[in-house]
PDB file of C-alpha atoms and ligand atoms in Angstrom:
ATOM      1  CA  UNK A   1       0.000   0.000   0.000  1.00 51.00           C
ATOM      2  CA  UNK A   2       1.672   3.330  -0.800  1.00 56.00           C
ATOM      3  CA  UNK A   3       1.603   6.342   1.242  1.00 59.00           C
ATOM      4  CA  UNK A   4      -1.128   9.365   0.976  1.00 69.00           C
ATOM      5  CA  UNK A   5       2.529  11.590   0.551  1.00 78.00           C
ATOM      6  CA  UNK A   6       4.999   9.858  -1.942  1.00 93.00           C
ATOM      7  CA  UNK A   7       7.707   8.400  -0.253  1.00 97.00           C
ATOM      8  CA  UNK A   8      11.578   8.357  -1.590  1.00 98.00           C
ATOM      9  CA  UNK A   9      14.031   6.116  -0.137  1.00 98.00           C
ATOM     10  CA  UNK A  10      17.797   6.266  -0.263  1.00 98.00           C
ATOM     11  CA  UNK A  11      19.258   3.024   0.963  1.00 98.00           C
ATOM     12  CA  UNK A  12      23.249   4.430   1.436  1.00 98.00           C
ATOM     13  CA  UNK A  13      25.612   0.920   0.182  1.00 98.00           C
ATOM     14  CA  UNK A  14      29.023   2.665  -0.742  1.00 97.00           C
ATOM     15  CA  UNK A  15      30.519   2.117   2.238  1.00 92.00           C
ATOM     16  CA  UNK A  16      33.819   0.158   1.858  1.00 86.00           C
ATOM     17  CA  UNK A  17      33.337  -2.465   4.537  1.00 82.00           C
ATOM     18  CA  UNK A  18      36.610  -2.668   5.799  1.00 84.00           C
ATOM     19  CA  UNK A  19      35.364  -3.614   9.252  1.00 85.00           C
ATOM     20  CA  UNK A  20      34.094  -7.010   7.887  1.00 87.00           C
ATOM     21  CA  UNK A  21      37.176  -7.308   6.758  1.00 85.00           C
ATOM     22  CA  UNK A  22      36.236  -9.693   3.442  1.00 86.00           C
ATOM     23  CA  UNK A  23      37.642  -7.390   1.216  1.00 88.00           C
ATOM     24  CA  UNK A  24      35.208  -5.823  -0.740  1.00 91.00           C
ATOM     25  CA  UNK A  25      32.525  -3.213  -0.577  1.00 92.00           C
ATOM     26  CA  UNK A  26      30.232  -4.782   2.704  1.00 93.00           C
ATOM     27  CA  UNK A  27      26.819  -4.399   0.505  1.00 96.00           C
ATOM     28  CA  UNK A  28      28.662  -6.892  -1.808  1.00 96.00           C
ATOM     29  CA  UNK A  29      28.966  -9.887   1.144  1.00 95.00           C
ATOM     30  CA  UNK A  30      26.784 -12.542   1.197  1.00 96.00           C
ATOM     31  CA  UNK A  31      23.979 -13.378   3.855  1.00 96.00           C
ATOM     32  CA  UNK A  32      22.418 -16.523   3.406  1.00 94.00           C
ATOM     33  CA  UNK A  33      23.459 -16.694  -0.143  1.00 95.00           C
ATOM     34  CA  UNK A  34      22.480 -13.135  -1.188  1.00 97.00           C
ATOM     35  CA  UNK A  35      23.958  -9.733  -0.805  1.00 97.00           C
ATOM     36  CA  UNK A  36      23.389  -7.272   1.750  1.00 98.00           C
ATOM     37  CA  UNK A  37      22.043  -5.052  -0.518  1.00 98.00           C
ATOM     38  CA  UNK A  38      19.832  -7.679  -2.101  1.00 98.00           C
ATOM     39  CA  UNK A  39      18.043  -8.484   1.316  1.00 98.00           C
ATOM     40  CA  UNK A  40      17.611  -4.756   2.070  1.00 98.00           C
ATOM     41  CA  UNK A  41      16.270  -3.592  -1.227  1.00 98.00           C
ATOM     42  CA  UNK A  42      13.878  -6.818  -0.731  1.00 98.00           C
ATOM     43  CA  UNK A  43      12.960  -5.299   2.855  1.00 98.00           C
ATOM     44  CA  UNK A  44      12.494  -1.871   1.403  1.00 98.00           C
ATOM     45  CA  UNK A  45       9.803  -3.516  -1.779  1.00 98.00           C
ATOM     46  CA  UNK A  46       7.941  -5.700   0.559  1.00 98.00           C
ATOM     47  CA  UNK A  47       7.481  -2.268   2.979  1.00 98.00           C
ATOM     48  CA  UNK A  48       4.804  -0.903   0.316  1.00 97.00           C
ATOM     49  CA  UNK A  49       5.797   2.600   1.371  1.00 98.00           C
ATOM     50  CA  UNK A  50       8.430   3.542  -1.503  1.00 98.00           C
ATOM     51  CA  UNK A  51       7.034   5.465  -4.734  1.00 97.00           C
ATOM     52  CA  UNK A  52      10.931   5.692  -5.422  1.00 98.00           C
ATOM     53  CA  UNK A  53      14.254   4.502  -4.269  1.00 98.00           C
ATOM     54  CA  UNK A  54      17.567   5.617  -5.181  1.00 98.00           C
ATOM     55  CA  UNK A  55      20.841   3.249  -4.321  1.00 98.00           C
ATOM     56  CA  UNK A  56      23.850   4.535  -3.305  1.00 98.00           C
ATOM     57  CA  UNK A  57      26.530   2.716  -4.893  1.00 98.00           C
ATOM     58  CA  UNK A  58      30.332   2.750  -4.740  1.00 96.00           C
ATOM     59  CA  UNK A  59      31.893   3.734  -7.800  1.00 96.00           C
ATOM     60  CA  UNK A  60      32.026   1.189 -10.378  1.00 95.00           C
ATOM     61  CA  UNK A  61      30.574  -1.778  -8.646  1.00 96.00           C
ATOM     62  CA  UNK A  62      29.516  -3.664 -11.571  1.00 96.00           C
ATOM     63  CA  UNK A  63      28.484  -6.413  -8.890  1.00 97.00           C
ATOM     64  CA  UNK A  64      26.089  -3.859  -6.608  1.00 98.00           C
ATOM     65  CA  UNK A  65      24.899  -2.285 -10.355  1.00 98.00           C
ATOM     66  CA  UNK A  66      23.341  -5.688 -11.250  1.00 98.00           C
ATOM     67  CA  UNK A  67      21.829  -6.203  -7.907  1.00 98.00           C
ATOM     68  CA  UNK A  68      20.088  -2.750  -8.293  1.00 98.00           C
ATOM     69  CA  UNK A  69      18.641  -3.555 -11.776  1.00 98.00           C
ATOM     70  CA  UNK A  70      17.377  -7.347 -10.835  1.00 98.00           C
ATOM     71  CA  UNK A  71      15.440  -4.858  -7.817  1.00 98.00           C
ATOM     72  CA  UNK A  72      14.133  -2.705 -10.045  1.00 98.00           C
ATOM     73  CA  UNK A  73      12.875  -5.471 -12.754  1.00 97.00           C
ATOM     74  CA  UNK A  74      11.004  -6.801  -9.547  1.00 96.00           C
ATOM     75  CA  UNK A  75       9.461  -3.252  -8.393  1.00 97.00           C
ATOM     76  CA  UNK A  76       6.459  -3.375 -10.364  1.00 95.00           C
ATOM     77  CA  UNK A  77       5.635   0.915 -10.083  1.00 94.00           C
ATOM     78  CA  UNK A  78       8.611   1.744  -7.915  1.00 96.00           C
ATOM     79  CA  UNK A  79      11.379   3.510  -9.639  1.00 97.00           C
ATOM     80  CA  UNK A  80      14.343   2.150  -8.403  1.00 98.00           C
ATOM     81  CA  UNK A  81      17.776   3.640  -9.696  1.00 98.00           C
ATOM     82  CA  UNK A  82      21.602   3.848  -9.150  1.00 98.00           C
ATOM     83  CA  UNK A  83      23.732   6.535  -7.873  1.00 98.00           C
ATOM     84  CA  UNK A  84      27.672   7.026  -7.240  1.00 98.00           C
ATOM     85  CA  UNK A  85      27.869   7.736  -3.511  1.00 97.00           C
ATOM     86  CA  UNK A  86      31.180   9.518  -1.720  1.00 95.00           C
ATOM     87  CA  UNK A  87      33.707   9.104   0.489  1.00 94.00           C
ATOM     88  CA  UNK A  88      31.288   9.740   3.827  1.00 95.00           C
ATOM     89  CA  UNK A  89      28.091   8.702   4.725  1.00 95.00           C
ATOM     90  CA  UNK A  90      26.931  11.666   4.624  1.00 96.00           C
ATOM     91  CA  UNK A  91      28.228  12.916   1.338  1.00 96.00           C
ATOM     92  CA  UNK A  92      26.525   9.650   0.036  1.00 97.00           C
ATOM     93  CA  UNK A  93      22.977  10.575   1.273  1.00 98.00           C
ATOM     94  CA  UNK A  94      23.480  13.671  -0.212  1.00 97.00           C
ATOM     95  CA  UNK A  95      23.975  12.225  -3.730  1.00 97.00           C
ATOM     96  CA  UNK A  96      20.977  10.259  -3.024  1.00 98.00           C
ATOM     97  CA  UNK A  97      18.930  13.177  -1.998  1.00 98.00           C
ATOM     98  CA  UNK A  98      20.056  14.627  -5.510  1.00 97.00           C
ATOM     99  CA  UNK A  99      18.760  11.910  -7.109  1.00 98.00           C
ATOM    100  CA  UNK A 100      14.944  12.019  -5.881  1.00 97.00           C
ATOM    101  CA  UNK A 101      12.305  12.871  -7.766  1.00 95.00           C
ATOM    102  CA  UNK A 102      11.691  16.919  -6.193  1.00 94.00           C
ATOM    103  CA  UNK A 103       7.876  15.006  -6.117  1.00 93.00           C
ATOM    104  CA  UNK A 104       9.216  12.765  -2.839  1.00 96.00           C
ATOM    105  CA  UNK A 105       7.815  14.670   0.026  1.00 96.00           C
ATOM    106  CA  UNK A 106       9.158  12.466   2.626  1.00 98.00           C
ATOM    107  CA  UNK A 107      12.305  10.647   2.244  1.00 98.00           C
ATOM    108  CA  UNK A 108      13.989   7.885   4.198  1.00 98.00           C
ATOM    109  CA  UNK A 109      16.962   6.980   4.405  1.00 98.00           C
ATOM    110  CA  UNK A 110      18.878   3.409   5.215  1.00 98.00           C
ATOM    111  CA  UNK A 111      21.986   1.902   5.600  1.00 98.00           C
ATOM    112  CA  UNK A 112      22.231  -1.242   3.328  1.00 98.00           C
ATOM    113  CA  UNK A 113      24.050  -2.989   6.073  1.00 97.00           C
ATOM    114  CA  UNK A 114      20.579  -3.216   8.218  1.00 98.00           C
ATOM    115  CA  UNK A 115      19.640  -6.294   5.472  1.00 98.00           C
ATOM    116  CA  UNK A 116      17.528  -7.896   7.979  1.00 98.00           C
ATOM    117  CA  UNK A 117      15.293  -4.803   8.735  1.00 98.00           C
ATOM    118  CA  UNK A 118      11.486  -5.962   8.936  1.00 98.00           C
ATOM    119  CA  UNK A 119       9.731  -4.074   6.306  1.00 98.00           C
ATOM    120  CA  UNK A 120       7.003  -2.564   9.214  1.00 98.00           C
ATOM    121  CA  UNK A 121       9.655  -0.674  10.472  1.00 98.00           C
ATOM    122  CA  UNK A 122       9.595   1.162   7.045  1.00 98.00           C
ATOM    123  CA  UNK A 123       5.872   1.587   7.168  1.00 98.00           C
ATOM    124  CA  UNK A 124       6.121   2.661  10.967  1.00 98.00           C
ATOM    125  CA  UNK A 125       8.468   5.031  10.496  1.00 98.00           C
ATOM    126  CA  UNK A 126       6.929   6.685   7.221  1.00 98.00           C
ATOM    127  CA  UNK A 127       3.334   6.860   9.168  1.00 97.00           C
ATOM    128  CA  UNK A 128       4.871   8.994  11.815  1.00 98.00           C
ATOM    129  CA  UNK A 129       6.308  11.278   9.210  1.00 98.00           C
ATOM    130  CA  UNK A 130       3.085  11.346   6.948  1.00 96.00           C
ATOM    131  CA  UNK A 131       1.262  12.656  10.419  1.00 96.00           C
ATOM    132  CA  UNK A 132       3.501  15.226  10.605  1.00 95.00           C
ATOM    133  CA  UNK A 133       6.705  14.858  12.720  1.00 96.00           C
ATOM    134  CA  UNK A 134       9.645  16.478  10.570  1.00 97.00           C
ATOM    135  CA  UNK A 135      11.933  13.659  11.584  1.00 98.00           C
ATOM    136  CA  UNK A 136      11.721  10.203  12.699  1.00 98.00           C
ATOM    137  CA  UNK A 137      14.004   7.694  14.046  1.00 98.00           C
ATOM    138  CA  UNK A 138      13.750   4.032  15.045  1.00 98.00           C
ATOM    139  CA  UNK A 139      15.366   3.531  18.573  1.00 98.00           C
ATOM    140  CA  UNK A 140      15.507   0.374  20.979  1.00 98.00           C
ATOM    141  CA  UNK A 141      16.723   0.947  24.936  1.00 98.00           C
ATOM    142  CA  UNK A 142      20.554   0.315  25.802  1.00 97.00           C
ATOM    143  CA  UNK A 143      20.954  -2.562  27.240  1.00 95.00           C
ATOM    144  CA  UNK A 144      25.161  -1.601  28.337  1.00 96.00           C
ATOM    145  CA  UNK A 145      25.578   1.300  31.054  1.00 97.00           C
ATOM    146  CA  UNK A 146      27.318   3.285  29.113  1.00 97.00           C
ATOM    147  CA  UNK A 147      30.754   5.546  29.979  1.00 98.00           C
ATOM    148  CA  UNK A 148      32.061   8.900  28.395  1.00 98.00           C
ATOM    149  CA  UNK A 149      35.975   8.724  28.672  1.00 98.00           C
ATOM    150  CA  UNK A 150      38.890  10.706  27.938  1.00 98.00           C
ATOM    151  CA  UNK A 151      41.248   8.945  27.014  1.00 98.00           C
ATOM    152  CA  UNK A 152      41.482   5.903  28.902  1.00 98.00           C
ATOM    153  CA  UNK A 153      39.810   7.681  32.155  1.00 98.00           C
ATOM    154  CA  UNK A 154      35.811   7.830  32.417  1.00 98.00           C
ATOM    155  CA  UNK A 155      34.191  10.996  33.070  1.00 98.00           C
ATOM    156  CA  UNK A 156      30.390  10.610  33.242  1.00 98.00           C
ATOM    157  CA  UNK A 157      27.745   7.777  33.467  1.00 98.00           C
ATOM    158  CA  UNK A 158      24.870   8.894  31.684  1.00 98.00           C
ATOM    159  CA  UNK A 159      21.142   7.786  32.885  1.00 97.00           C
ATOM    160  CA  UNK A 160      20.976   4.561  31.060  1.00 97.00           C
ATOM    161  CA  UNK A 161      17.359   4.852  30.827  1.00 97.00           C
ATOM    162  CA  UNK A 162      17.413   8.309  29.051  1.00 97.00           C
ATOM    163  CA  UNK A 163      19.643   6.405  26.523  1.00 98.00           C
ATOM    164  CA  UNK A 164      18.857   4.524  22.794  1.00 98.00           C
ATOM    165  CA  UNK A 165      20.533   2.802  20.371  1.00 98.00           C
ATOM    166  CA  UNK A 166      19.505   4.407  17.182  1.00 98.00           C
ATOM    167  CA  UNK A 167      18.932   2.504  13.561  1.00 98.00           C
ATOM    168  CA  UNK A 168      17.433   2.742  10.557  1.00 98.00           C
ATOM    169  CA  UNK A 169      15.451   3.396   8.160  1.00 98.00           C
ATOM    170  CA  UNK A 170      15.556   7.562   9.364  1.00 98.00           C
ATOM    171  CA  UNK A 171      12.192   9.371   8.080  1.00 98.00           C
ATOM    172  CA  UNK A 172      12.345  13.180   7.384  1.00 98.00           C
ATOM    173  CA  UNK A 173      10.219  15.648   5.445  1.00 98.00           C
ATOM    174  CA  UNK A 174      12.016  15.739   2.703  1.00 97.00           C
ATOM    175  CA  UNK A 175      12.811  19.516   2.109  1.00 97.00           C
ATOM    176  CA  UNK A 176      13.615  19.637   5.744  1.00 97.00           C
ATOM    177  CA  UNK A 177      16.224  17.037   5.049  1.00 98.00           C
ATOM    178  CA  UNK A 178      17.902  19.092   2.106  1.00 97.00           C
ATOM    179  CA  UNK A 179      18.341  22.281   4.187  1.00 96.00           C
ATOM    180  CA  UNK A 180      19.932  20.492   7.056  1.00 96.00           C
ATOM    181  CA  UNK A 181      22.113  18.799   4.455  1.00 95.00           C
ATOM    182  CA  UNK A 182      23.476  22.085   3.481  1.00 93.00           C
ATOM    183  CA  UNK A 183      24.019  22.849   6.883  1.00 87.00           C
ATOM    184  CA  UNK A 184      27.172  20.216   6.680  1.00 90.00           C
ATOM    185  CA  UNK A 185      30.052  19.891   4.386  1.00 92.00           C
ATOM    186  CA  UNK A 186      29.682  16.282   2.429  1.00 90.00           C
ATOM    187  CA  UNK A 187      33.508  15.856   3.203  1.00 91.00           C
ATOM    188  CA  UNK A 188      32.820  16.310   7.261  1.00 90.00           C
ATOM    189  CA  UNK A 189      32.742  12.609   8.773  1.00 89.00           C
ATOM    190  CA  UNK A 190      31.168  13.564  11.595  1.00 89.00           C
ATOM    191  CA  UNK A 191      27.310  13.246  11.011  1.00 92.00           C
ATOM    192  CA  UNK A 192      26.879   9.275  11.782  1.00 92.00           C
ATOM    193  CA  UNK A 193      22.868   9.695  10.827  1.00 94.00           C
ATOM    194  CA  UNK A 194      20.640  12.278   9.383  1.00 97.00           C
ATOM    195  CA  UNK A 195      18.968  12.922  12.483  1.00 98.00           C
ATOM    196  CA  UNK A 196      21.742  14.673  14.423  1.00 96.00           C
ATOM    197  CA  UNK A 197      21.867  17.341  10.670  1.00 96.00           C
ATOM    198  CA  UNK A 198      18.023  17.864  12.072  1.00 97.00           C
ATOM    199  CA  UNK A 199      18.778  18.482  15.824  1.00 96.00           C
ATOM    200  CA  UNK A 200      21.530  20.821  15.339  1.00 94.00           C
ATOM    201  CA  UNK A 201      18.788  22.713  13.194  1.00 94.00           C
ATOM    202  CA  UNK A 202      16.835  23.054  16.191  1.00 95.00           C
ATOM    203  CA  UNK A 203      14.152  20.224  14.437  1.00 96.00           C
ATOM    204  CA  UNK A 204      12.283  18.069  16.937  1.00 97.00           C
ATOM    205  CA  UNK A 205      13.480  14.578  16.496  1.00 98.00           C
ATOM    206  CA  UNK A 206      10.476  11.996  17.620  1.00 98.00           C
ATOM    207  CA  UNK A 207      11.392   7.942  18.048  1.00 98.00           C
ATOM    208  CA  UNK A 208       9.579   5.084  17.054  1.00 98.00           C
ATOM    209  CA  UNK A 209       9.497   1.560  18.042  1.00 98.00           C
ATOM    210  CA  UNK A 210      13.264   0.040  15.978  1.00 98.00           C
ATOM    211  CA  UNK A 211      13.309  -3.652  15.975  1.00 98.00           C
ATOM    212  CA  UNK A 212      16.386  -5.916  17.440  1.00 98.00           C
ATOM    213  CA  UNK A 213      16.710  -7.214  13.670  1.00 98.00           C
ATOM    214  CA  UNK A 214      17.513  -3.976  12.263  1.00 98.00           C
ATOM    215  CA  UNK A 215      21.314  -4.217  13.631  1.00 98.00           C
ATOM    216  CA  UNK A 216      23.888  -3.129  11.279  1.00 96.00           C
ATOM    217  CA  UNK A 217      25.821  -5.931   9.708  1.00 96.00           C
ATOM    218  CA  UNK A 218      29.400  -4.179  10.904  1.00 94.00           C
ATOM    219  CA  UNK A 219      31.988  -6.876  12.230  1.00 94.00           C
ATOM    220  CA  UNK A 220      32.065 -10.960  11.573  1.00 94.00           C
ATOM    221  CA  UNK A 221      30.197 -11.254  14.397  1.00 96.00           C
ATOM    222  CA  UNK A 222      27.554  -9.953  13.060  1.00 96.00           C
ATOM    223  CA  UNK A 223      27.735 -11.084   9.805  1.00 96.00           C
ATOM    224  CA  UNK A 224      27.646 -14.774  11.820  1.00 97.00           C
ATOM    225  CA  UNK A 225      24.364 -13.662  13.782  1.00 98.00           C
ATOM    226  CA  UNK A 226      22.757 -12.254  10.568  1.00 97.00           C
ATOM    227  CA  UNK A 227      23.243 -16.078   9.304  1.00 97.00           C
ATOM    228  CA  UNK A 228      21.969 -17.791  11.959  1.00 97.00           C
ATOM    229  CA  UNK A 229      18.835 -15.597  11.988  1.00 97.00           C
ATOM    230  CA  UNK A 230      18.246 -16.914   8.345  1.00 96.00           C
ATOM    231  CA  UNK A 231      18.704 -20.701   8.958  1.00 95.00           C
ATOM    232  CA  UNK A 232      16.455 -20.076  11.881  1.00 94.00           C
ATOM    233  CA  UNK A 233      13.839 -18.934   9.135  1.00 92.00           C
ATOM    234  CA  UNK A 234      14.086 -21.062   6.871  1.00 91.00           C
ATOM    235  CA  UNK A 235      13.875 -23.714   9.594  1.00 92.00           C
ATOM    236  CA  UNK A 236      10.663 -22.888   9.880  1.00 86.00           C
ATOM    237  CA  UNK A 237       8.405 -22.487  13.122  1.00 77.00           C
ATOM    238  CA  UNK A 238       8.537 -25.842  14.374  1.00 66.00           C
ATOM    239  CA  UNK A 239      12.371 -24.957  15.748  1.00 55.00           C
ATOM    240  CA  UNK A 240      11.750 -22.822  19.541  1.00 58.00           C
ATOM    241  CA  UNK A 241      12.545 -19.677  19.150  1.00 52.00           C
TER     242      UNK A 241
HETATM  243  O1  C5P B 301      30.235   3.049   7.964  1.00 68.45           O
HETATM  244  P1  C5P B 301      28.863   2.863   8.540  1.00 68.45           P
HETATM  245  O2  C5P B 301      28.701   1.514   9.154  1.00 68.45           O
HETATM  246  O3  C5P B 301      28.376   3.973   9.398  1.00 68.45           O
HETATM  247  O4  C5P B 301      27.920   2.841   7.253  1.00 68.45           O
HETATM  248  C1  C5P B 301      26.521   2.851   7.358  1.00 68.45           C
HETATM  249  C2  C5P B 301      25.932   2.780   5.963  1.00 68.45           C
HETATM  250  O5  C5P B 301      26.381   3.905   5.203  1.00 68.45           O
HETATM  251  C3  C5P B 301      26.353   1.512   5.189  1.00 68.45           C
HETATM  252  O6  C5P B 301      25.220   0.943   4.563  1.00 68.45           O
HETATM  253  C4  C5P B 301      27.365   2.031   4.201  1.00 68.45           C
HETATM  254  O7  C5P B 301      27.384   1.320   2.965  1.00 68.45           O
HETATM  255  C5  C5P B 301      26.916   3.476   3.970  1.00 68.45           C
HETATM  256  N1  C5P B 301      28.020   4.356   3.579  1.00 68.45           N
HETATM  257  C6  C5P B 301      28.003   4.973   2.331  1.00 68.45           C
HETATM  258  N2  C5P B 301      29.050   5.777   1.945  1.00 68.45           N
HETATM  259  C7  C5P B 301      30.109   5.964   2.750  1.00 68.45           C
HETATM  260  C8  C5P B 301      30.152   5.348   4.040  1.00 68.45           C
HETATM  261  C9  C5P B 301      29.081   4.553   4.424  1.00 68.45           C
HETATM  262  O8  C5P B 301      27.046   4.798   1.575  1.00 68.45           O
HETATM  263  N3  C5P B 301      31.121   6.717   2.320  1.00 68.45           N
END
């Protein structure tokens, strides 16, 4: 079911991966015998919500370019196209901002390495936008207490409970989005989501339910729990959960 306001997503994959440490670009890897990207594009179809979706490739990637296409012969009336991201996240949402049709009204945006996102997080996090928050987040509680340190000497324990763990898919009004993105050059590192462009804008920043299997496939480990999650699945519901 699409959305009363078109929705664009950019799903950012041009990050090089080099935590995984596999060698090539992380959207590349395989997950239970298909890419990252693969499984997230899959996620982002099945959500309904997208009247568009632009990828965010890394340069070249012949590999990632064919996984995009194969998504978009499968899309039915979503566009779904490639872009050449950059050498931050953020300068790689901003060439996927570029890329939407000006008709998106509310974009979100992903990080291909969440493949195992359930697609009602897309369609949870687009509602809240659509009723009129200018930004949207998915969050879960911290589990850790968490320590600010200098150096190797800790400074403050923040209130655990005023704490989350943020994820995505990140849901803005869309020209809200492209103002705070000129706010910040695309070279600066230092923007690790969209949200924080939004905050420092003075933009209130609402949370929504995230979901434990919208981690972000980062280090082997993960890459191993991502698996098991899958053979779990395709085990069916006869294995206890
Ligand atoms: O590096 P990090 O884990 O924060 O990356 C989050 C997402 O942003 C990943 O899906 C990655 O492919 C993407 N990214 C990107 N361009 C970059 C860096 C990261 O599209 N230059």
């Amino acid at each position: 079911m699409k959305h009363a306001l078109p929705v664009g997503v950019v799903v950012v994959a041009a990050g090089s991966g080099q935590r995984l440490g596999q060698g090539i670009p992380k959207a590349r890897v395989l997950c239970g015998g298909r890419t990252l990207l693969e499984r997230s594009l899959d996620a982002v179809l099945a959500s309904g919500v997208a009247a568009s979706i632009v990828v965010v490739l890394p340069e070249g990637d012949d590999v990632l370019s064919a996984v995009v296409s194969r998504a978009a012969g499968r899309a039915g009336n979503t566009t779904v196209v490639p872009v050449t991201g950059g050498a931050t996240r953020t300068a790689s949402v901003r060439a996927g901002l570029d890329a939407l049709p000006p008709s998106a009204a509310v974009v979100l945006v992903h990080d291909a390495a969440r493949a195992l996102t359930p697609p009602e997080v897309f369609r949870r996090v687009a509602a809240a936008v659509a009723a009129g928050a200018p930004a949207v987040i998915p969050v879960l509680p911290v589990v850790d207490t968490v320590k600010v340190v200098d150096g190797d000497v800790v400074t403050a324990t923040p209130d655990r409970g005023a704490l989350r763990a943020v994820q995505t898919p990140q849901g803005f009004d869309a020209p809200a989005l492209r103002l705070a993105h000129e706010g910040i050059h695309p070279a600066d590192p230092s923007a690790t989501d969209d949200a924080m462009l939004m905050e420092a804008r003075g933009a209130t920043v609402r949370v929504v339910d995230g979901d434990a299997l919208s981690f972000k496939v980062t280090t082997p480990l993960d890459l191993v729990i991502a698996e098991a999650v899958l053979a779990r699945e395709a085990a069916g519901p006869s294995v206890a959960g």
